[in-house]
mmCIF file of C-alpha atoms in Angstrom:
data_model
loop_
_atom_site.group_PDB
_atom_site.id
_atom_site.type_symbol
_atom_site.label_atom_id
_atom_site.label_comp_id
_atom_site.label_asym_id
_atom_site.label_seq_id
_atom_site.Cartn_x
_atom_site.Cartn_y
_atom_site.Cartn_z
ATOM 1 C CA MET A 96 48.665 85.517 -17.815
ATOM 2 C CA SER A 97 47.415 81.696 -17.512
ATOM 3 C CA GLU A 98 45.878 82.446 -21.689
ATOM 4 C CA GLN A 99 49.272 83.521 -22.124
ATOM 5 C CA VAL A 100 50.539 80.205 -20.972
ATOM 6 C CA LEU A 101 47.612 78.681 -22.781
ATOM 7 C CA GLU A 102 48.769 80.558 -26.012
ATOM 8 C CA ALA A 103 52.231 80.349 -26.026
ATOM 9 C CA VAL A 104 51.236 75.334 -25.607
ATOM 10 C CA ARG A 105 49.296 75.661 -28.137
ATOM 11 C CA GLY A 106 52.862 77.552 -30.435
ATOM 12 C CA LEU A 107 55.215 74.545 -29.272
ATOM 13 C CA VAL A 108 51.717 72.171 -30.473
ATOM 14 C CA PRO A 109 53.787 71.014 -34.193
ATOM 15 C CA GLY A 110 57.154 70.539 -32.762
ATOM 16 C CA ILE A 111 55.532 68.136 -30.149
ATOM 17 C CA ALA A 112 54.054 66.186 -33.120
ATOM 18 C CA GLU A 113 56.911 65.892 -35.185
ATOM 19 C CA ARG A 114 58.673 64.528 -31.237
ATOM 20 C CA ALA A 115 56.253 62.289 -31.125
ATOM 21 C CA ALA A 116 57.615 59.474 -32.925
ATOM 22 C CA GLU A 117 60.940 60.101 -30.706
ATOM 23 C CA ALA A 118 59.196 60.309 -27.327
ATOM 24 C CA GLU A 119 57.791 56.234 -28.488
ATOM 25 C CA ALA A 120 61.648 55.005 -29.942
ATOM 26 C CA ALA A 121 63.538 56.995 -26.651
ATOM 27 C CA ARG A 122 60.742 55.741 -24.708
ATOM 28 C CA ARG A 123 60.786 58.960 -22.505
ATOM 29 C CA ILE A 124 59.208 62.564 -23.798
ATOM 30 C CA PRO A 125 62.382 64.238 -24.823
ATOM 31 C CA ASP A 126 64.309 66.905 -22.957
ATOM 32 C CA ALA A 127 63.789 69.938 -25.913
ATOM 33 C CA THR A 128 59.925 68.876 -24.908
ATOM 34 C CA VAL A 129 60.253 69.347 -21.606
ATOM 35 C CA LYS A 130 62.300 72.588 -21.831
ATOM 36 C CA GLU A 131 59.793 73.788 -23.987
ATOM 37 C CA LEU A 132 56.770 73.380 -22.006
ATOM 38 C CA ALA A 133 58.738 74.652 -18.615
ATOM 39 C CA ASP A 134 59.776 77.792 -20.480
ATOM 40 C CA ALA A 135 56.238 78.219 -21.839
ATOM 41 C CA GLY A 136 54.820 78.475 -17.600
ATOM 42 C CA PHE A 137 53.008 74.782 -18.170
ATOM 43 C CA PHE A 138 54.346 73.111 -15.179
ATOM 44 C CA ARG A 139 53.767 76.155 -12.703
ATOM 45 C CA LEU A 140 50.731 76.484 -13.915
ATOM 46 C CA LEU A 141 49.041 74.638 -11.005
ATOM 47 C CA GLN A 142 51.957 75.929 -8.397
ATOM 48 C CA PRO A 143 51.352 78.512 -6.085
ATOM 49 C CA LYS A 144 51.675 81.866 -5.985
ATOM 50 C CA ALA A 145 53.517 81.621 -2.778
ATOM 51 C CA PHE A 146 56.484 80.102 -5.377
ATOM 52 C CA GLY A 147 55.976 81.824 -8.230
ATOM 53 C CA GLY A 148 52.489 79.562 -9.909
ATOM 54 C CA HIS A 149 50.261 80.680 -11.856
ATOM 55 C CA GLU A 150 47.261 79.024 -9.233
ATOM 56 C CA ALA A 151 45.609 78.766 -13.530
ATOM 57 C CA HIS A 152 42.004 77.698 -13.212
ATOM 58 C CA PRO A 153 42.002 73.871 -13.654
ATOM 59 C CA ALA A 154 40.327 73.762 -16.724
ATOM 60 C CA LEU A 155 42.489 75.623 -18.069
ATOM 61 C CA PHE A 156 45.145 73.666 -17.235
ATOM 62 C CA TYR A 157 43.414 70.313 -18.909
ATOM 63 C CA ARG A 158 42.589 72.533 -22.247
ATOM 64 C CA ALA A 159 46.378 72.138 -22.393
ATOM 65 C CA VAL A 160 46.711 68.950 -21.380
ATOM 66 C CA ARG A 161 44.533 68.163 -24.033
ATOM 67 C CA GLU A 162 46.185 69.750 -26.774
ATOM 68 C CA ILE A 163 49.460 68.550 -25.881
ATOM 69 C CA ALA A 164 47.826 64.960 -26.095
ATOM 70 C CA ALA A 165 46.662 65.606 -29.384
ATOM 71 C CA ALA A 166 49.520 66.072 -30.459
ATOM 72 C CA CYS A 167 51.395 62.979 -28.534
ATOM 73 C CA GLY A 168 49.923 61.071 -26.173
ATOM 74 C CA SER A 169 53.059 59.738 -24.084
ATOM 75 C CA THR A 170 53.783 63.828 -24.070
ATOM 76 C CA GLY A 171 49.966 64.757 -22.731
ATOM 77 C CA TRP A 172 50.142 62.170 -20.559
ATOM 78 C CA VAL A 173 53.322 63.430 -18.619
ATOM 79 C CA ALA A 174 52.424 67.159 -18.903
ATOM 80 C CA SER A 175 48.991 65.751 -17.140
ATOM 81 C CA VAL A 176 50.316 63.940 -14.249
ATOM 82 C CA VAL A 177 53.615 66.080 -13.643
ATOM 83 C CA GLY A 178 51.733 69.033 -14.347
ATOM 84 C CA VAL A 179 49.061 68.532 -11.473
ATOM 85 C CA HIS A 180 51.662 67.289 -8.167
ATOM 86 C CA PRO A 181 52.452 71.511 -8.136
ATOM 87 C CA TRP A 182 49.064 71.282 -7.320
ATOM 88 C CA GLN A 183 48.976 68.840 -4.105
ATOM 89 C CA LEU A 184 52.471 69.460 -3.334
ATOM 90 C CA GLY A 185 50.665 72.610 -2.376
ATOM 91 C CA LEU A 186 48.697 70.466 0.345
ATOM 92 C CA PHE A 187 51.690 69.361 2.132
ATOM 93 C CA PRO A 188 53.458 71.440 5.241
ATOM 94 C CA ALA A 189 54.468 74.609 3.912
ATOM 95 C CA GLN A 190 58.413 73.517 5.144
ATOM 96 C CA ALA A 191 57.872 70.428 2.161
ATOM 97 C CA GLN A 192 57.073 73.200 -0.278
ATOM 98 C CA GLU A 193 59.792 75.129 0.789
ATOM 99 C CA ASP A 194 62.316 72.210 0.253
ATOM 100 C CA VAL A 195 61.342 71.693 -3.052
ATOM 101 C CA TRP A 196 61.067 75.249 -3.819
ATOM 102 C CA GLY A 197 62.778 76.817 -2.033
ATOM 103 C CA ALA A 198 66.572 76.880 -4.323
ATOM 104 C CA ASP A 199 64.393 76.269 -7.721
ATOM 105 C CA ARG A 200 60.809 77.109 -8.265
ATOM 106 C CA ASN A 201 60.878 74.845 -11.586
ATOM 107 C CA THR A 202 61.665 71.840 -9.735
ATOM 108 C CA ARG A 203 59.583 68.998 -10.887
ATOM 109 C CA ILE A 204 58.106 66.082 -9.476
ATOM 110 C CA SER A 205 56.875 62.537 -10.135
ATOM 111 C CA SER A 206 54.986 59.830 -8.903
ATOM 112 C CA SER A 207 53.427 56.744 -7.582
ATOM 113 C CA TYR A 208 50.819 56.156 -5.901
ATOM 114 C CA ALA A 209 50.246 52.178 -4.759
ATOM 115 C CA PRO A 210 51.538 51.479 -1.721
ATOM 116 C CA THR A 211 53.979 48.793 -2.965
ATOM 117 C CA GLY A 212 56.828 49.674 -0.248
ATOM 118 C CA GLN A 213 57.505 49.340 3.539
ATOM 119 C CA VAL A 214 57.218 51.660 5.075
ATOM 120 C CA THR A 215 58.291 51.904 9.214
ATOM 121 C CA ARG A 216 57.552 54.809 11.683
ATOM 122 C CA VAL A 217 60.943 56.226 13.032
ATOM 123 C CA ASP A 218 62.081 58.953 15.416
ATOM 124 C CA GLY A 219 61.364 62.512 13.552
ATOM 125 C CA GLY A 220 59.244 60.619 10.385
ATOM 126 C CA PHE A 221 59.195 57.086 8.696
ATOM 127 C CA ARG A 222 61.524 55.054 7.018
ATOM 128 C CA LEU A 223 61.127 53.467 3.458
ATOM 129 C CA ASP A 224 61.766 50.435 1.307
ATOM 130 C CA GLY A 225 60.865 48.934 -1.779
ATOM 131 C CA ARG A 226 60.043 49.019 -5.268
ATOM 132 C CA TRP A 227 57.268 51.507 -6.742
ATOM 133 C CA SER A 228 56.145 51.043 -10.581
ATOM 134 C CA PHE A 229 55.046 53.765 -13.738
ATOM 135 C CA SER A 230 56.402 56.684 -11.944
ATOM 136 C CA SER A 231 55.553 59.038 -15.605
ATOM 137 C CA GLY A 232 58.174 61.355 -16.468
ATOM 138 C CA CYS A 233 60.390 60.642 -13.696
ATOM 139 C CA ASP A 234 63.562 61.131 -15.438
ATOM 140 C CA HIS A 235 62.569 64.606 -16.102
ATOM 141 C CA ALA A 236 62.406 65.557 -12.131
ATOM 142 C CA ASP A 237 64.101 66.074 -9.087
ATOM 143 C CA TRP A 238 61.656 64.537 -6.717
ATOM 144 C CA VAL A 239 59.065 61.909 -6.448
ATOM 145 C CA PHE A 240 55.779 61.096 -4.547
ATOM 146 C CA LEU A 241 55.419 57.943 -3.135
ATOM 147 C CA GLY A 242 52.369 55.779 -1.769
ATOM 148 C CA GLY A 243 52.608 53.857 1.586
ATOM 149 C CA LEU A 244 50.814 52.885 4.442
ATOM 150 C CA VAL A 245 50.927 53.145 8.353
ATOM 151 C CA PHE A 246 50.041 50.832 10.418
ATOM 152 C CA ASP A 247 48.731 50.686 13.481
ATOM 153 C CA GLU A 248 50.176 49.462 16.604
ATOM 154 C CA ASP A 249 46.923 48.273 18.024
ATOM 155 C CA GLY A 250 45.805 46.832 14.933
ATOM 156 C CA GLY A 251 43.456 49.920 14.093
ATOM 157 C CA PRO A 252 42.972 50.742 9.636
ATOM 158 C CA PRO A 253 46.145 51.583 8.239
ATOM 159 C CA ASP A 254 46.856 55.578 7.675
ATOM 160 C CA MET A 255 47.434 55.738 3.653
ATOM 161 C CA ARG A 256 50.015 58.234 3.241
ATOM 162 C CA THR A 257 51.982 60.457 0.206
ATOM 163 C CA PHE A 258 55.381 60.848 0.981
ATOM 164 C CA LEU A 259 57.651 62.869 -0.773
ATOM 165 C CA LEU A 260 61.331 62.020 -1.880
ATOM 166 C CA PRO A 261 64.176 64.217 -3.020
ATOM 167 C CA ARG A 262 66.504 62.328 -6.227
ATOM 168 C CA ALA A 263 68.906 61.401 -3.762
ATOM 169 C CA ASP A 264 66.849 59.189 -1.494
ATOM 170 C CA TYR A 265 65.587 56.882 -4.943
ATOM 171 C CA ARG A 266 67.210 55.288 -7.882
ATOM 172 C CA ILE A 267 65.179 54.913 -11.633
ATOM 173 C CA GLU A 268 65.425 51.410 -12.840
ATOM 174 C CA ASP A 269 64.581 51.501 -16.698
ATOM 175 C CA VAL A 270 61.935 49.063 -16.953
ATOM 176 C CA TRP A 271 59.333 50.457 -19.220
ATOM 177 C CA ASN A 272 58.607 48.661 -22.061
ATOM 178 C CA THR A 273 55.224 48.724 -23.121
ATOM 179 C CA ILE A 274 52.850 48.540 -26.405
ATOM 180 C CA GLY A 275 51.334 51.741 -25.932
ATOM 181 C CA LEU A 276 52.025 55.133 -23.924
ATOM 182 C CA ARG A 277 56.140 54.146 -24.279
ATOM 183 C CA GLY A 278 57.183 57.859 -24.451
ATOM 184 C CA THR A 279 56.145 57.684 -20.995
ATOM 185 C CA GLY A 280 59.167 56.808 -19.177
ATOM 186 C CA SER A 281 57.008 54.870 -16.308
ATOM 187 C CA ASN A 282 60.218 53.413 -15.121
ATOM 188 C CA ASP A 283 60.906 51.868 -11.685
ATOM 189 C CA ILE A 284 61.821 53.826 -8.073
ATOM 190 C CA VAL A 285 63.696 51.781 -6.417
ATOM 191 C CA VAL A 286 64.420 53.462 -2.684
ATOM 192 C CA GLU A 287 66.699 51.306 0.064
ATOM 193 C CA GLY A 288 66.398 52.627 3.536
ATOM 194 C CA ALA A 289 65.338 56.702 3.136
ATOM 195 C CA PHE A 290 64.520 58.574 5.678
ATOM 196 C CA VAL A 291 61.596 60.658 5.477
ATOM 197 C CA PRO A 292 60.821 63.530 7.595
ATOM 198 C CA GLU A 293 57.243 64.453 8.813
ATOM 199 C CA HIS A 294 56.667 67.298 7.090
ATOM 200 C CA ARG A 295 57.427 65.731 4.351
ATOM 201 C CA THR A 296 54.056 63.426 4.082
ATOM 202 C CA LEU A 297 50.662 63.964 3.366
ATOM 203 C CA GLY A 298 47.978 61.722 4.980
ATOM 204 C CA PHE A 299 45.034 61.040 2.501
ATOM 205 C CA ALA A 300 42.366 61.397 5.459
ATOM 206 C CA ASP A 301 43.493 65.216 5.588
ATOM 207 C CA THR A 302 42.770 65.244 1.874
ATOM 208 C CA SER A 303 39.580 63.341 2.133
ATOM 209 C CA ALA A 304 38.738 65.764 4.864
ATOM 210 C CA LEU A 305 39.511 68.731 2.652
ATOM 211 C CA ALA A 306 41.941 70.212 5.635
ATOM 212 C CA CYS A 307 45.732 70.176 4.666
ATOM 213 C CA PRO A 308 48.100 71.541 6.167
ATOM 214 C CA GLY A 309 48.862 73.440 3.051
ATOM 215 C CA HIS A 310 45.850 75.208 3.176
ATOM 216 C CA GLU A 311 47.655 77.366 5.516
ATOM 217 C CA LEU A 312 49.939 79.332 3.238
ATOM 218 C CA ASN A 313 47.492 78.526 -0.223
ATOM 219 C CA THR A 314 44.269 79.764 0.851
ATOM 220 C CA ALA A 315 43.101 80.218 -2.884
ATOM 221 C CA ALA A 316 39.610 78.307 -3.661
ATOM 222 C CA LEU A 317 41.929 76.019 -6.488
ATOM 223 C CA TYR A 318 43.763 74.409 -2.833
ATOM 224 C CA LYS A 319 40.424 73.336 -1.468
ATOM 225 C CA LEU A 320 39.389 70.797 -4.314
ATOM 226 C CA PRO A 321 38.811 67.119 -3.694
ATOM 227 C CA PHE A 322 41.540 65.056 -4.255
ATOM 228 C CA ALA A 323 40.104 61.982 -5.742
ATOM 229 C CA ALA A 324 38.632 64.476 -8.328
ATOM 230 C CA VAL A 325 41.241 66.071 -9.315
ATOM 231 C CA PHE A 326 43.466 63.146 -9.814
ATOM 232 C CA SER A 327 41.289 60.780 -11.511
ATOM 233 C CA THR A 328 40.676 63.960 -14.294
ATOM 234 C CA THR A 329 44.170 64.069 -14.599
ATOM 235 C CA ILE A 330 44.613 60.661 -15.966
ATOM 236 C CA SER A 331 41.280 61.158 -18.211
ATOM 237 C CA MET A 332 41.992 64.335 -19.524
ATOM 238 C CA PRO A 333 45.043 62.993 -21.835
ATOM 239 C CA ILE A 334 42.663 60.497 -23.133
ATOM 240 C CA ALA A 335 40.303 62.516 -24.230
ATOM 241 C CA GLY A 336 43.154 64.278 -26.454
ATOM 242 C CA ILE A 337 44.513 61.187 -27.602
ATOM 243 C CA ALA A 338 41.161 60.487 -29.088
ATOM 244 C CA GLN A 339 41.086 64.460 -30.472
ATOM 245 C CA GLY A 340 44.501 63.735 -32.184
ATOM 246 C CA ALA A 341 43.118 60.018 -34.030
ATOM 247 C CA LEU A 342 40.215 61.920 -35.368
ATOM 248 C CA ASP A 343 42.404 64.993 -36.603
ATOM 249 C CA ALA A 344 45.114 62.819 -38.399
ATOM 250 C CA TYR A 345 42.192 60.010 -39.166
ATOM 251 C CA LEU A 346 40.707 62.807 -41.288
ATOM 252 C CA LYS A 347 43.950 64.496 -42.881
ATOM 253 C CA ALA A 348 44.805 60.469 -44.122
ATOM 254 C CA THR A 349 41.561 59.775 -45.411
ATOM 255 C CA ARG A 350 40.534 63.069 -47.246
ATOM 256 C CA ASP A 351 42.705 61.332 -50.138
ATOM 257 C CA ARG A 352 42.670 57.775 -49.437
ATOM 258 C CA ILE A 353 40.961 55.303 -52.049
ATOM 259 C CA ARG A 354 40.484 51.903 -51.515
ATOM 260 C CA ILE A 355 41.985 49.339 -53.772
ATOM 261 C CA SER A 356 39.995 46.471 -52.931
ATOM 262 C CA TYR A 357 36.707 48.291 -53.500
ATOM 263 C CA GLY A 358 37.016 49.319 -56.740
ATOM 264 C CA GLY A 359 39.138 52.736 -56.367
ATOM 265 C CA GLN A 360 36.374 54.200 -53.835
ATOM 266 C CA LYS A 361 37.423 57.283 -52.070
ATOM 267 C CA VAL A 362 36.819 56.537 -48.333
ATOM 268 C CA ALA A 363 36.159 60.741 -48.406
ATOM 269 C CA GLU A 364 32.602 59.817 -50.381
ATOM 270 C CA ASP A 365 31.573 56.087 -48.450
ATOM 271 C CA PRO A 366 29.055 57.613 -46.014
ATOM 272 C CA HIS A 367 29.473 54.716 -43.650
ATOM 273 C CA ALA A 368 33.465 56.610 -42.886
ATOM 274 C CA HIS A 369 30.670 59.867 -42.516
ATOM 275 C CA VAL A 370 28.743 57.902 -39.844
ATOM 276 C CA ARG A 371 31.579 57.018 -37.708
ATOM 277 C CA ILE A 372 33.489 60.473 -38.204
ATOM 278 C CA ALA A 373 30.513 61.625 -36.455
ATOM 279 C CA THR A 374 29.690 59.214 -33.873
ATOM 280 C CA ALA A 375 33.775 59.552 -32.941
ATOM 281 C CA ALA A 376 33.852 63.158 -32.831
ATOM 282 C CA GLY A 377 30.526 63.189 -30.776
ATOM 283 C CA GLU A 378 31.877 60.892 -28.384
ATOM 284 C CA ILE A 379 35.203 62.728 -27.745
ATOM 285 C CA ASP A 380 32.989 66.379 -27.536
ATOM 286 C CA ALA A 381 30.818 64.897 -24.970
ATOM 287 C CA SER A 382 34.118 63.323 -22.791
ATOM 288 C CA TRP A 383 35.856 66.484 -22.978
ATOM 289 C CA THR A 384 33.103 68.644 -21.752
ATOM 290 C CA LEU A 385 31.383 66.500 -19.022
ATOM 291 C CA MET A 386 34.405 66.346 -17.026
ATOM 292 C CA GLU A 387 34.800 70.515 -17.675
ATOM 293 C CA ARG A 388 31.860 70.754 -16.349
ATOM 294 C CA ASN A 389 32.250 68.890 -13.596
ATOM 295 C CA ILE A 390 35.440 70.807 -12.782
ATOM 296 C CA ARG A 391 34.038 73.912 -13.289
ATOM 297 C CA ASP A 392 30.528 73.590 -11.252
ATOM 298 C CA LEU A 393 33.468 72.080 -8.088
ATOM 299 C CA MET A 394 35.592 75.586 -9.099
ATOM 300 C CA ALA A 395 32.870 77.461 -8.409
ATOM 301 C CA ASP A 396 31.830 75.354 -5.190
ATOM 302 C CA ALA A 397 35.205 75.804 -4.055
ATOM 303 C CA GLU A 398 35.201 80.036 -4.678
ATOM 304 C CA ALA A 399 31.922 80.731 -3.172
ATOM 305 C CA GLY A 400 32.832 78.521 -0.072
ATOM 306 C CA ARG A 401 30.275 75.990 -0.233
ATOM 307 C CA GLU A 402 30.133 72.556 0.725
ATOM 308 C CA PHE A 403 30.736 70.056 -2.132
ATOM 309 C CA GLY A 404 27.820 67.679 -2.068
ATOM 310 C CA LEU A 405 27.936 63.975 -2.722
ATOM 311 C CA LYS A 406 26.058 64.284 -5.312
ATOM 312 C CA LEU A 407 28.509 66.328 -7.617
ATOM 313 C CA ARG A 408 31.670 64.203 -6.890
ATOM 314 C CA LEU A 409 29.477 60.791 -8.058
ATOM 315 C CA ARG A 410 28.503 62.998 -10.876
ATOM 316 C CA THR A 411 32.274 63.397 -11.594
ATOM 317 C CA ARG A 412 33.999 60.515 -10.945
ATOM 318 C CA ARG A 413 31.149 58.488 -13.454
ATOM 319 C CA ASP A 414 31.855 61.066 -16.125
ATOM 320 C CA GLN A 415 35.577 60.424 -15.819
ATOM 321 C CA VAL A 416 35.076 56.675 -16.053
ATOM 322 C CA LEU A 417 32.259 57.208 -19.351
ATOM 323 C CA GLY A 418 34.454 60.225 -20.549
ATOM 324 C CA THR A 419 37.646 57.420 -20.804
ATOM 325 C CA ALA A 420 35.008 55.174 -22.057
ATOM 326 C CA ARG A 421 33.795 57.373 -24.698
ATOM 327 C CA ALA A 422 37.601 58.069 -25.758
ATOM 328 C CA ILE A 423 37.935 55.195 -25.977
ATOM 329 C CA LYS A 424 35.158 53.863 -28.574
ATOM 330 C CA ALA A 425 36.018 57.134 -30.609
ATOM 331 C CA VAL A 426 39.360 55.949 -31.271
ATOM 332 C CA ASP A 427 38.322 51.830 -31.658
ATOM 333 C CA LEU A 428 35.613 53.350 -34.584
ATOM 334 C CA LEU A 429 38.094 55.516 -36.361
ATOM 335 C CA PHE A 430 41.110 52.824 -35.810
ATOM 336 C CA GLU A 431 38.625 50.318 -37.633
ATOM 337 C CA ASN A 432 38.065 52.452 -40.304
ATOM 338 C CA ALA A 433 41.928 53.684 -41.037
ATOM 339 C CA GLY A 434 43.135 50.787 -43.394
ATOM 340 C CA GLY A 435 46.051 48.494 -42.780
ATOM 341 C CA ARG A 436 48.211 51.590 -42.575
ATOM 342 C CA ALA A 437 47.567 52.182 -39.473
ATOM 343 C CA LEU A 438 49.206 49.022 -38.310
ATOM 344 C CA GLY A 439 52.477 50.667 -39.002
ATOM 345 C CA GLU A 440 54.887 51.638 -37.096
ATOM 346 C CA GLY A 441 54.887 55.863 -36.400
ATOM 347 C CA ASN A 442 51.195 55.901 -37.639
ATOM 348 C CA PRO A 443 49.289 58.382 -35.803
ATOM 349 C CA VAL A 444 45.881 56.571 -35.880
ATOM 350 C CA GLY A 445 47.726 53.327 -34.670
ATOM 351 C CA ARG A 446 49.852 55.251 -32.414
ATOM 352 C CA ALA A 447 46.910 57.173 -30.804
ATOM 353 C CA TRP A 448 45.181 53.488 -30.198
ATOM 354 C CA ARG A 449 47.583 52.190 -28.672
ATOM 355 C CA ASP A 450 48.422 55.162 -26.158
ATOM 356 C CA ALA A 451 44.326 55.544 -25.561
ATOM 357 C CA HIS A 452 43.991 52.183 -24.627
ATOM 358 C CA ALA A 453 47.210 51.732 -22.769
ATOM 359 C CA GLY A 454 46.092 54.763 -20.500
ATOM 360 C CA ARG A 455 42.398 52.758 -19.943
ATOM 361 C CA VAL A 456 44.474 50.283 -17.458
ATOM 362 C CA HIS A 457 45.306 52.564 -15.354
ATOM 363 C CA ALA A 458 43.288 51.779 -12.337
ATOM 364 C CA VAL A 459 41.771 55.235 -11.757
ATOM 365 C CA ASN A 460 39.354 54.363 -14.707
ATOM 366 C CA ASP A 461 38.113 51.107 -13.831
ATOM 367 C CA PRO A 462 34.533 51.912 -14.859
ATOM 368 C CA GLU A 463 32.408 49.348 -12.977
ATOM 369 C CA ARG A 464 33.595 50.583 -9.350
ATOM 370 C CA ALA A 465 33.445 54.228 -9.669
ATOM 371 C CA LEU A 466 29.295 53.432 -12.100
ATOM 372 C CA SER A 467 28.694 51.607 -8.899
ATOM 373 C CA LEU A 468 29.034 54.541 -6.523
ATOM 374 C CA TYR A 469 26.913 56.509 -8.663
ATOM 375 C CA GLY A 470 24.200 54.293 -9.124
ATOM 376 C CA GLN A 471 24.182 53.760 -5.168
ATOM 377 C CA GLY A 472 23.836 57.776 -4.564
ATOM 378 C CA ALA A 473 21.397 57.907 -7.115
ATOM 379 C CA LEU A 474 19.496 55.101 -5.018
ATOM 380 C CA GLY A 475 19.943 56.963 -1.824
ATOM 381 C CA LEU A 476 22.446 54.146 0.023
ATOM 382 C CA GLU A 477 25.516 54.975 2.277
ATOM 383 C CA VAL A 478 28.450 55.820 -0.052
ATOM 384 C CA THR A 479 31.919 55.890 1.078
ATOM 385 C CA ASP A 480 35.343 55.566 -0.676
ATOM 386 C CA VAL A 481 38.225 57.448 -0.746
ATOM 387 C CA MET A 482 38.499 57.946 -4.363
ATOM 388 C CA LEU A 483 35.200 60.502 -3.952
#
């Protein structure tokens, strides 16, 4: 069934590409695109079977994300982020899952994890106030995940949690005016004194320990994967797809392109362009292949009931940040050789360049931090980090 979803998504790619300019102009994904993806079953790929999902292999999910992002970077980004949230909800207590999917199994969730709002413990749960930014695809969701810190009254370290709120408890403020990933509609979430019951929260301590309340209901290996590995790959995979889309667009334009300033030379006959194409294609393949390998290795361990070793976790983060870097390098090589027309509004290579660099600035793509962790582990030093 999951393979059928992937084939259905592939059939939607031409239409998604045609609406890329529309998404950018509207600063949000077109409703038609979201409906098509939902009807194809894309948003249910990582959803628990208990609530009508497919519990697909995550590598298949990321393959679909890559193909969507190649057609439209903003759509691929939203598809990846919103599409992974059913997996995370599967880690929450069963009552939270029932709250979201009990009436409509197609209900979607957006997110904003940076703990920028205020959290106050009250009887039976928590009260949230404040503003959370960068909630991609929030216009197409009826619930939201928000990150927050619960402080210990005795002065201990704060408890980082994810809070789940329905649309009635927050408002969306339209602030998303950017040069890249413009179509993602990553607007602000504003909360004013909303109550969140205890069962609609999930502690990072539980996700790090791989001991989440949702495991009692959702026993598949998929829900035993490390949160950090899934979350970080979710951010980098659309960028790899964007790079592939840039290569496809570059090749299409270059076959007939003439350099007037070089005596009418055909760019397709330029050996320097050939080198750039080969280098970019190699970087894109390496980006995707290594990230997919790690996800498959993690799933293999989960299916066999093996403990995830630190070496694999570190390698996953290493290849995730380097995967982003490789995709950026590929896009840069192509953009630099695409000529002045790539600067034009609506040019697919120029759009890919803007979108890829916009995705690069996400906090999880900080290469120095992740690579430093890998180096520490390789030298046998103690490594502790919440994003492993």
